[in-house]
PDB file of C-alpha atoms in Angstrom:
ATOM      1  CA  UNK A   1     -26.899 -12.306   7.868  1.00 40.00           C
ATOM      2  CA  UNK A   2     -26.778 -14.265   5.133  1.00 42.00           C
ATOM      3  CA  UNK A   3     -23.348 -13.616   2.865  1.00 52.00           C
ATOM      4  CA  UNK A   4     -25.863 -12.971  -0.378  1.00 59.00           C
ATOM      5  CA  UNK A   5     -27.905 -10.664   2.069  1.00 85.00           C
ATOM      6  CA  UNK A   6     -27.795  -6.618   0.090  1.00 94.00           C
ATOM      7  CA  UNK A   7     -25.550  -4.727   3.260  1.00 97.00           C
ATOM      8  CA  UNK A   8     -24.952  -0.649   4.331  1.00 98.00           C
ATOM      9  CA  UNK A   9     -21.762  -0.476   2.875  1.00 98.00           C
ATOM     10  CA  UNK A  10     -19.579   2.297   4.414  1.00 98.00           C
ATOM     11  CA  UNK A  11     -16.333   2.540   2.154  1.00 98.00           C
ATOM     12  CA  UNK A  12     -13.756   5.144   4.382  1.00 98.00           C
ATOM     13  CA  UNK A  13     -10.891   6.254   2.179  1.00 98.00           C
ATOM     14  CA  UNK A  14      -7.641   7.880   3.819  1.00 98.00           C
ATOM     15  CA  UNK A  15      -5.075   9.314   1.303  1.00 98.00           C
ATOM     16  CA  UNK A  16      -5.031  12.696  -0.332  1.00 97.00           C
ATOM     17  CA  UNK A  17      -3.347  11.681  -3.643  1.00 96.00           C
ATOM     18  CA  UNK A  18      -5.623  10.919  -6.559  1.00 93.00           C
ATOM     19  CA  UNK A  19      -3.166   9.208  -8.815  1.00 93.00           C
ATOM     20  CA  UNK A  20      -2.543   6.492  -6.070  1.00 96.00           C
ATOM     21  CA  UNK A  21      -3.064   3.142  -5.110  1.00 97.00           C
ATOM     22  CA  UNK A  22      -5.178   3.356  -2.664  1.00 98.00           C
ATOM     23  CA  UNK A  23      -6.867   5.407  -4.514  1.00 97.00           C
ATOM     24  CA  UNK A  24      -6.879   2.208  -7.197  1.00 97.00           C
ATOM     25  CA  UNK A  25      -8.613  -0.087  -4.444  1.00 98.00           C
ATOM     26  CA  UNK A  26     -11.065   2.189  -3.047  1.00 98.00           C
ATOM     27  CA  UNK A  27     -12.876   2.570  -6.616  1.00 98.00           C
ATOM     28  CA  UNK A  28     -12.410  -0.546  -7.431  1.00 98.00           C
ATOM     29  CA  UNK A  29     -14.312  -1.932  -3.871  1.00 98.00           C
ATOM     30  CA  UNK A  30     -16.972   0.728  -4.434  1.00 98.00           C
ATOM     31  CA  UNK A  31     -17.799  -0.603  -8.172  1.00 98.00           C
ATOM     32  CA  UNK A  32     -17.565  -4.248  -7.066  1.00 98.00           C
ATOM     33  CA  UNK A  33     -20.051  -3.280  -3.604  1.00 98.00           C
ATOM     34  CA  UNK A  34     -21.994  -1.301  -5.728  1.00 98.00           C
ATOM     35  CA  UNK A  35     -22.441  -4.337  -9.202  1.00 98.00           C
ATOM     36  CA  UNK A  36     -22.994  -7.113  -6.485  1.00 97.00           C
ATOM     37  CA  UNK A  37     -25.975  -4.997  -4.749  1.00 97.00           C
ATOM     38  CA  UNK A  38     -25.131  -4.130  -1.996  1.00 98.00           C
ATOM     39  CA  UNK A  39     -26.125  -0.036  -1.285  1.00 98.00           C
ATOM     40  CA  UNK A  40     -22.821   2.102  -0.720  1.00 98.00           C
ATOM     41  CA  UNK A  41     -21.347   5.114   0.414  1.00 98.00           C
ATOM     42  CA  UNK A  42     -17.886   6.733  -0.243  1.00 98.00           C
ATOM     43  CA  UNK A  43     -16.315   8.828   2.742  1.00 98.00           C
ATOM     44  CA  UNK A  44     -13.323  10.311   1.256  1.00 98.00           C
ATOM     45  CA  UNK A  45     -12.364  12.245   4.232  1.00 98.00           C
ATOM     46  CA  UNK A  46      -9.672  14.086   2.646  1.00 98.00           C
ATOM     47  CA  UNK A  47     -11.787  15.331  -0.237  1.00 97.00           C
ATOM     48  CA  UNK A  48     -14.283  16.509   2.616  1.00 97.00           C
ATOM     49  CA  UNK A  49     -11.475  18.112   4.128  1.00 98.00           C
ATOM     50  CA  UNK A  50     -12.270  16.326   7.332  1.00 98.00           C
ATOM     51  CA  UNK A  51     -11.059  17.807  10.512  1.00 98.00           C
ATOM     52  CA  UNK A  52      -8.897  14.936  12.600  1.00 98.00           C
ATOM     53  CA  UNK A  53      -8.495  16.754  15.862  1.00 98.00           C
ATOM     54  CA  UNK A  54     -10.746  16.701  18.544  1.00 97.00           C
ATOM     55  CA  UNK A  55     -12.318  19.480  19.542  1.00 97.00           C
ATOM     56  CA  UNK A  56     -12.443  21.627  22.771  1.00 97.00           C
ATOM     57  CA  UNK A  57     -15.549  21.114  23.049  1.00 97.00           C
ATOM     58  CA  UNK A  58     -15.741  18.156  22.310  1.00 98.00           C
ATOM     59  CA  UNK A  59     -13.658  17.155  25.070  1.00 97.00           C
ATOM     60  CA  UNK A  60     -15.026  18.591  27.308  1.00 97.00           C
ATOM     61  CA  UNK A  61     -18.228  16.997  26.774  1.00 97.00           C
ATOM     62  CA  UNK A  62     -16.768  13.447  26.506  1.00 96.00           C
ATOM     63  CA  UNK A  63     -18.039  11.866  30.012  1.00 95.00           C
ATOM     64  CA  UNK A  64     -21.344  13.580  30.102  1.00 92.00           C
ATOM     65  CA  UNK A  65     -23.089  14.328  27.572  1.00 94.00           C
ATOM     66  CA  UNK A  66     -21.134  13.912  23.969  1.00 97.00           C
ATOM     67  CA  UNK A  67     -21.517  17.253  22.027  1.00 97.00           C
ATOM     68  CA  UNK A  68     -21.718  15.800  17.470  1.00 97.00           C
ATOM     69  CA  UNK A  69     -22.953  18.921  16.605  1.00 97.00           C
ATOM     70  CA  UNK A  70     -19.906  19.788  14.242  1.00 97.00           C
ATOM     71  CA  UNK A  71     -19.752  16.072  12.967  1.00 98.00           C
ATOM     72  CA  UNK A  72     -23.302  14.823  12.844  1.00 98.00           C
ATOM     73  CA  UNK A  73     -23.055  13.387   8.651  1.00 98.00           C
ATOM     74  CA  UNK A  74     -19.895  11.437   9.692  1.00 98.00           C
ATOM     75  CA  UNK A  75     -21.626   9.833  12.022  1.00 98.00           C
ATOM     76  CA  UNK A  76     -24.756   8.752  10.574  1.00 98.00           C
ATOM     77  CA  UNK A  77     -22.867   7.046   8.057  1.00 98.00           C
ATOM     78  CA  UNK A  78     -21.363   5.505  10.772  1.00 98.00           C
ATOM     79  CA  UNK A  79     -23.793   4.612  12.310  1.00 98.00           C
ATOM     80  CA  UNK A  80     -25.863   3.625   9.100  1.00 98.00           C
ATOM     81  CA  UNK A  81     -23.278   0.991   7.884  1.00 98.00           C
ATOM     82  CA  UNK A  82     -23.715  -2.786   8.464  1.00 98.00           C
ATOM     83  CA  UNK A  83     -19.819  -2.986   6.618  1.00 98.00           C
ATOM     84  CA  UNK A  84     -17.239  -1.040   6.682  1.00 98.00           C
ATOM     85  CA  UNK A  85     -14.318  -1.130   3.670  1.00 98.00           C
ATOM     86  CA  UNK A  86     -11.278   1.686   5.068  1.00 98.00           C
ATOM     87  CA  UNK A  87      -8.623   1.722   2.281  1.00 98.00           C
ATOM     88  CA  UNK A  88      -5.880   3.594   4.035  1.00 98.00           C
ATOM     89  CA  UNK A  89      -2.199   3.751   3.522  1.00 98.00           C
ATOM     90  CA  UNK A  90       0.478   2.890   6.879  1.00 98.00           C
ATOM     91  CA  UNK A  91       2.616   5.779   7.421  1.00 97.00           C
ATOM     92  CA  UNK A  92       5.166   4.859  10.353  1.00 96.00           C
ATOM     93  CA  UNK A  93       3.124   1.393  11.726  1.00 96.00           C
ATOM     94  CA  UNK A  94      -0.323   3.116  12.326  1.00 98.00           C
ATOM     95  CA  UNK A  95      -3.181   5.105  10.655  1.00 98.00           C
ATOM     96  CA  UNK A  96      -2.981   8.750   8.732  1.00 98.00           C
ATOM     97  CA  UNK A  97      -3.253  10.941  11.281  1.00 98.00           C
ATOM     98  CA  UNK A  98      -7.156  12.548   9.069  1.00 98.00           C
ATOM     99  CA  UNK A  99      -7.880   8.417   9.724  1.00 98.00           C
ATOM    100  CA  UNK A 100      -6.975   8.095  13.086  1.00 98.00           C
ATOM    101  CA  UNK A 101      -8.778  11.601  13.533  1.00 98.00           C
ATOM    102  CA  UNK A 102     -11.307   9.855  12.209  1.00 98.00           C
ATOM    103  CA  UNK A 103     -11.541   7.534  14.911  1.00 98.00           C
ATOM    104  CA  UNK A 104     -11.173  10.159  17.743  1.00 98.00           C
ATOM    105  CA  UNK A 105     -13.654  12.067  16.722  1.00 98.00           C
ATOM    106  CA  UNK A 106     -16.486  10.720  15.618  1.00 98.00           C
ATOM    107  CA  UNK A 107     -16.627   6.746  17.047  1.00 98.00           C
ATOM    108  CA  UNK A 108     -17.308   8.801  20.118  1.00 98.00           C
ATOM    109  CA  UNK A 109     -19.006   8.213  23.429  1.00 98.00           C
ATOM    110  CA  UNK A 110     -23.081   7.976  22.704  1.00 97.00           C
ATOM    111  CA  UNK A 111     -22.265   6.887  19.254  1.00 98.00           C
ATOM    112  CA  UNK A 112     -19.907   3.981  19.049  1.00 98.00           C
ATOM    113  CA  UNK A 113     -20.339   3.031  22.974  1.00 98.00           C
ATOM    114  CA  UNK A 114     -21.311   4.947  26.375  1.00 97.00           C
ATOM    115  CA  UNK A 115     -19.138   5.354  28.947  1.00 95.00           C
ATOM    116  CA  UNK A 116     -19.589   2.663  31.796  1.00 93.00           C
ATOM    117  CA  UNK A 117     -20.632   4.368  35.466  1.00 89.00           C
ATOM    118  CA  UNK A 118     -17.534   4.072  38.005  1.00 89.00           C
ATOM    119  CA  UNK A 119     -15.865   4.860  33.826  1.00 86.00           C
ATOM    120  CA  UNK A 120     -14.394   1.608  33.948  1.00 88.00           C
ATOM    121  CA  UNK A 121     -15.172  -1.302  31.105  1.00 89.00           C
ATOM    122  CA  UNK A 122     -16.710   0.791  28.373  1.00 93.00           C
ATOM    123  CA  UNK A 123     -20.020  -0.317  26.369  1.00 97.00           C
ATOM    124  CA  UNK A 124     -20.277  -1.024  22.828  1.00 98.00           C
ATOM    125  CA  UNK A 125     -23.151   0.455  20.736  1.00 98.00           C
ATOM    126  CA  UNK A 126     -22.650  -0.765  16.817  1.00 98.00           C
ATOM    127  CA  UNK A 127     -23.879  -3.536  17.228  1.00 96.00           C
ATOM    128  CA  UNK A 128     -25.238  -3.591  13.883  1.00 96.00           C
ATOM    129  CA  UNK A 129     -21.670  -3.810  12.019  1.00 98.00           C
ATOM    130  CA  UNK A 130     -21.192  -7.063  11.274  1.00 97.00           C
ATOM    131  CA  UNK A 131     -18.018  -6.754   8.497  1.00 98.00           C
ATOM    132  CA  UNK A 132     -14.748  -4.020   8.358  1.00 98.00           C
ATOM    133  CA  UNK A 133     -12.390  -4.681   5.984  1.00 98.00           C
ATOM    134  CA  UNK A 134      -8.812  -2.748   6.208  1.00 98.00           C
ATOM    135  CA  UNK A 135      -7.283  -2.561   3.692  1.00 98.00           C
ATOM    136  CA  UNK A 136      -3.736  -0.910   3.914  1.00 98.00           C
ATOM    137  CA  UNK A 137      -0.914  -0.448   1.577  1.00 98.00           C
ATOM    138  CA  UNK A 138       2.860  -0.168   3.816  1.00 96.00           C
ATOM    139  CA  UNK A 139       6.166   0.519   1.613  1.00 94.00           C
ATOM    140  CA  UNK A 140       7.641  -1.899   3.820  1.00 96.00           C
ATOM    141  CA  UNK A 141       8.117  -5.682   3.124  1.00 94.00           C
ATOM    142  CA  UNK A 142       6.471  -8.261   5.053  1.00 91.00           C
ATOM    143  CA  UNK A 143       8.533  -9.296   7.358  1.00 94.00           C
ATOM    144  CA  UNK A 144       9.148  -6.204   9.015  1.00 93.00           C
ATOM    145  CA  UNK A 145       5.334  -5.878   9.506  1.00 89.00           C
ATOM    146  CA  UNK A 146       4.339  -9.268  10.799  1.00 92.00           C
ATOM    147  CA  UNK A 147       8.013 -10.645  12.532  1.00 92.00           C
ATOM    148  CA  UNK A 148       9.517  -6.769  14.172  1.00 89.00           C
ATOM    149  CA  UNK A 149       6.381  -5.153  14.822  1.00 92.00           C
ATOM    150  CA  UNK A 150       3.047  -7.902  14.884  1.00 93.00           C
ATOM    151  CA  UNK A 151       1.248  -5.796  12.578  1.00 95.00           C
ATOM    152  CA  UNK A 152       0.058  -2.701  14.989  1.00 97.00           C
ATOM    153  CA  UNK A 153      -2.461  -1.391  12.854  1.00 98.00           C
ATOM    154  CA  UNK A 154      -4.733  -4.494  12.433  1.00 97.00           C
ATOM    155  CA  UNK A 155      -4.019  -5.667  16.183  1.00 98.00           C
ATOM    156  CA  UNK A 156      -5.426  -1.740  16.549  1.00 98.00           C
ATOM    157  CA  UNK A 157      -7.995  -1.920  14.958  1.00 98.00           C
ATOM    158  CA  UNK A 158      -9.569  -6.004  16.029  1.00 98.00           C
ATOM    159  CA  UNK A 159      -9.309  -5.323  19.454  1.00 97.00           C
ATOM    160  CA  UNK A 160      -8.787  -1.941  21.032  1.00 97.00           C
ATOM    161  CA  UNK A 161     -11.812  -0.691  18.341  1.00 98.00           C
ATOM    162  CA  UNK A 162     -13.655  -3.050  17.099  1.00 98.00           C
ATOM    163  CA  UNK A 163     -13.228  -5.359  20.391  1.00 97.00           C
ATOM    164  CA  UNK A 164     -14.757  -2.369  22.421  1.00 97.00           C
ATOM    165  CA  UNK A 165     -17.072  -1.078  20.135  1.00 98.00           C
ATOM    166  CA  UNK A 166     -18.532  -2.807  17.627  1.00 98.00           C
ATOM    167  CA  UNK A 167     -17.239  -6.774  19.272  1.00 97.00           C
ATOM    168  CA  UNK A 168     -20.359  -8.590  16.769  1.00 96.00           C
ATOM    169  CA  UNK A 169     -17.818  -6.695  14.012  1.00 98.00           C
ATOM    170  CA  UNK A 170     -15.569  -9.403  11.522  1.00 97.00           C
ATOM    171  CA  UNK A 171     -12.653  -8.611  10.965  1.00 98.00           C
ATOM    172  CA  UNK A 172     -10.917  -9.591   7.453  1.00 98.00           C
ATOM    173  CA  UNK A 173      -7.123  -7.481   7.439  1.00 98.00           C
ATOM    174  CA  UNK A 174      -5.292  -6.826   3.868  1.00 98.00           C
ATOM    175  CA  UNK A 175      -2.002  -5.296   3.111  1.00 98.00           C
ATOM    176  CA  UNK A 176      -0.061  -5.031   0.932  1.00 97.00           C
ATOM    177  CA  UNK A 177       3.299  -4.518   1.036  1.00 96.00           C
ATOM    178  CA  UNK A 178       5.852  -2.733  -1.268  1.00 95.00           C
ATOM    179  CA  UNK A 179       3.379  -0.761  -2.464  1.00 94.00           C
ATOM    180  CA  UNK A 180       5.774   1.934  -4.190  1.00 91.00           C
ATOM    181  CA  UNK A 181       6.739  -0.745  -5.906  1.00 92.00           C
ATOM    182  CA  UNK A 182       4.240  -2.640  -7.715  1.00 93.00           C
ATOM    183  CA  UNK A 183       3.651  -2.748 -11.644  1.00 94.00           C
ATOM    184  CA  UNK A 184       0.750  -2.394 -12.708  1.00 93.00           C
ATOM    185  CA  UNK A 185       0.594  -6.303 -13.161  1.00 96.00           C
ATOM    186  CA  UNK A 186       0.795  -6.527  -9.529  1.00 95.00           C
ATOM    187  CA  UNK A 187      -1.998  -4.056  -9.029  1.00 95.00           C
ATOM    188  CA  UNK A 188      -4.351  -5.443 -11.572  1.00 96.00           C
ATOM    189  CA  UNK A 189      -3.397  -8.822  -9.170  1.00 97.00           C
ATOM    190  CA  UNK A 190      -4.021  -6.873  -6.152  1.00 97.00           C
ATOM    191  CA  UNK A 191      -7.184  -5.709  -6.670  1.00 97.00           C
ATOM    192  CA  UNK A 192      -8.642  -9.247  -7.482  1.00 98.00           C
ATOM    193  CA  UNK A 193      -7.276 -10.238  -4.578  1.00 97.00           C
ATOM    194  CA  UNK A 194      -9.180  -7.539  -2.713  1.00 98.00           C
ATOM    195  CA  UNK A 195     -12.597  -8.444  -4.855  1.00 98.00           C
ATOM    196  CA  UNK A 196     -12.285 -11.907  -3.223  1.00 97.00           C
ATOM    197  CA  UNK A 197     -12.411 -10.695   0.050  1.00 97.00           C
ATOM    198  CA  UNK A 198     -14.972  -8.312  -0.487  1.00 98.00           C
ATOM    199  CA  UNK A 199     -16.831 -10.669  -2.341  1.00 96.00           C
ATOM    200  CA  UNK A 200     -17.513 -12.341   1.462  1.00 92.00           C
ATOM    201  CA  UNK A 201     -19.204  -9.598   3.111  1.00 90.00           C
TER     202      UNK A 201
END
C-alpha cells in the first residue's frame, strides 16, 4: 500500500470535555485526513456512552464463542479500519478507563485475535490494519514519562496490543507534555506537528 493511497481511517477519541485539547486534535485530524482523500469514521467514546466494563456474559464466553452482540457497531468499525488514530489523555500514566475498556471489549477473541488451542500465544486477526497513530496529552514533563516510567502507554500499545493483534501495523506515538500549560500558539504548533505525522498515513 503506497503512502498516497486512500485509506479507511478510524479516529477514536477518548476525552469527556468538548473544549479539551484532545477535542481540538481530534477535530483537526478528521478534517486533515478527509481533505487528504481518506475515508474517515469518528468514534467519540464518551459521546456515544460507550460502556467500558467487560460484561459477565462477554467474560463467560471469552474462551469459547465470544458473545459480541452488545458491541457489533464497535467491532464493525475496528474491522473496517486500515488505519487508526487514537486521541486521548494519559491519566496516571495509563489509558483512560473508557479507552482501556474499548480495548478490553472490542479487541476481543474472534475479532482482534484467536486463542491457541492450548491457550498459548494468541494468533493475530487484524491483518488489514496498517497504521496506528497514538496521540496523547500529558500533564507531566517529558522526562517523567521517558526517564522514570519509560513510556508505559507506548510500550503497552506497541508490544502488548498491536504486537499480538496487528503485527503488520506500524505505530507512530505522538505525546504532548505539560498539556495544561500550553498557550494558543503552542496548541497551533502541536496541531501542525500532528498534521505532519498524519501526512505519512
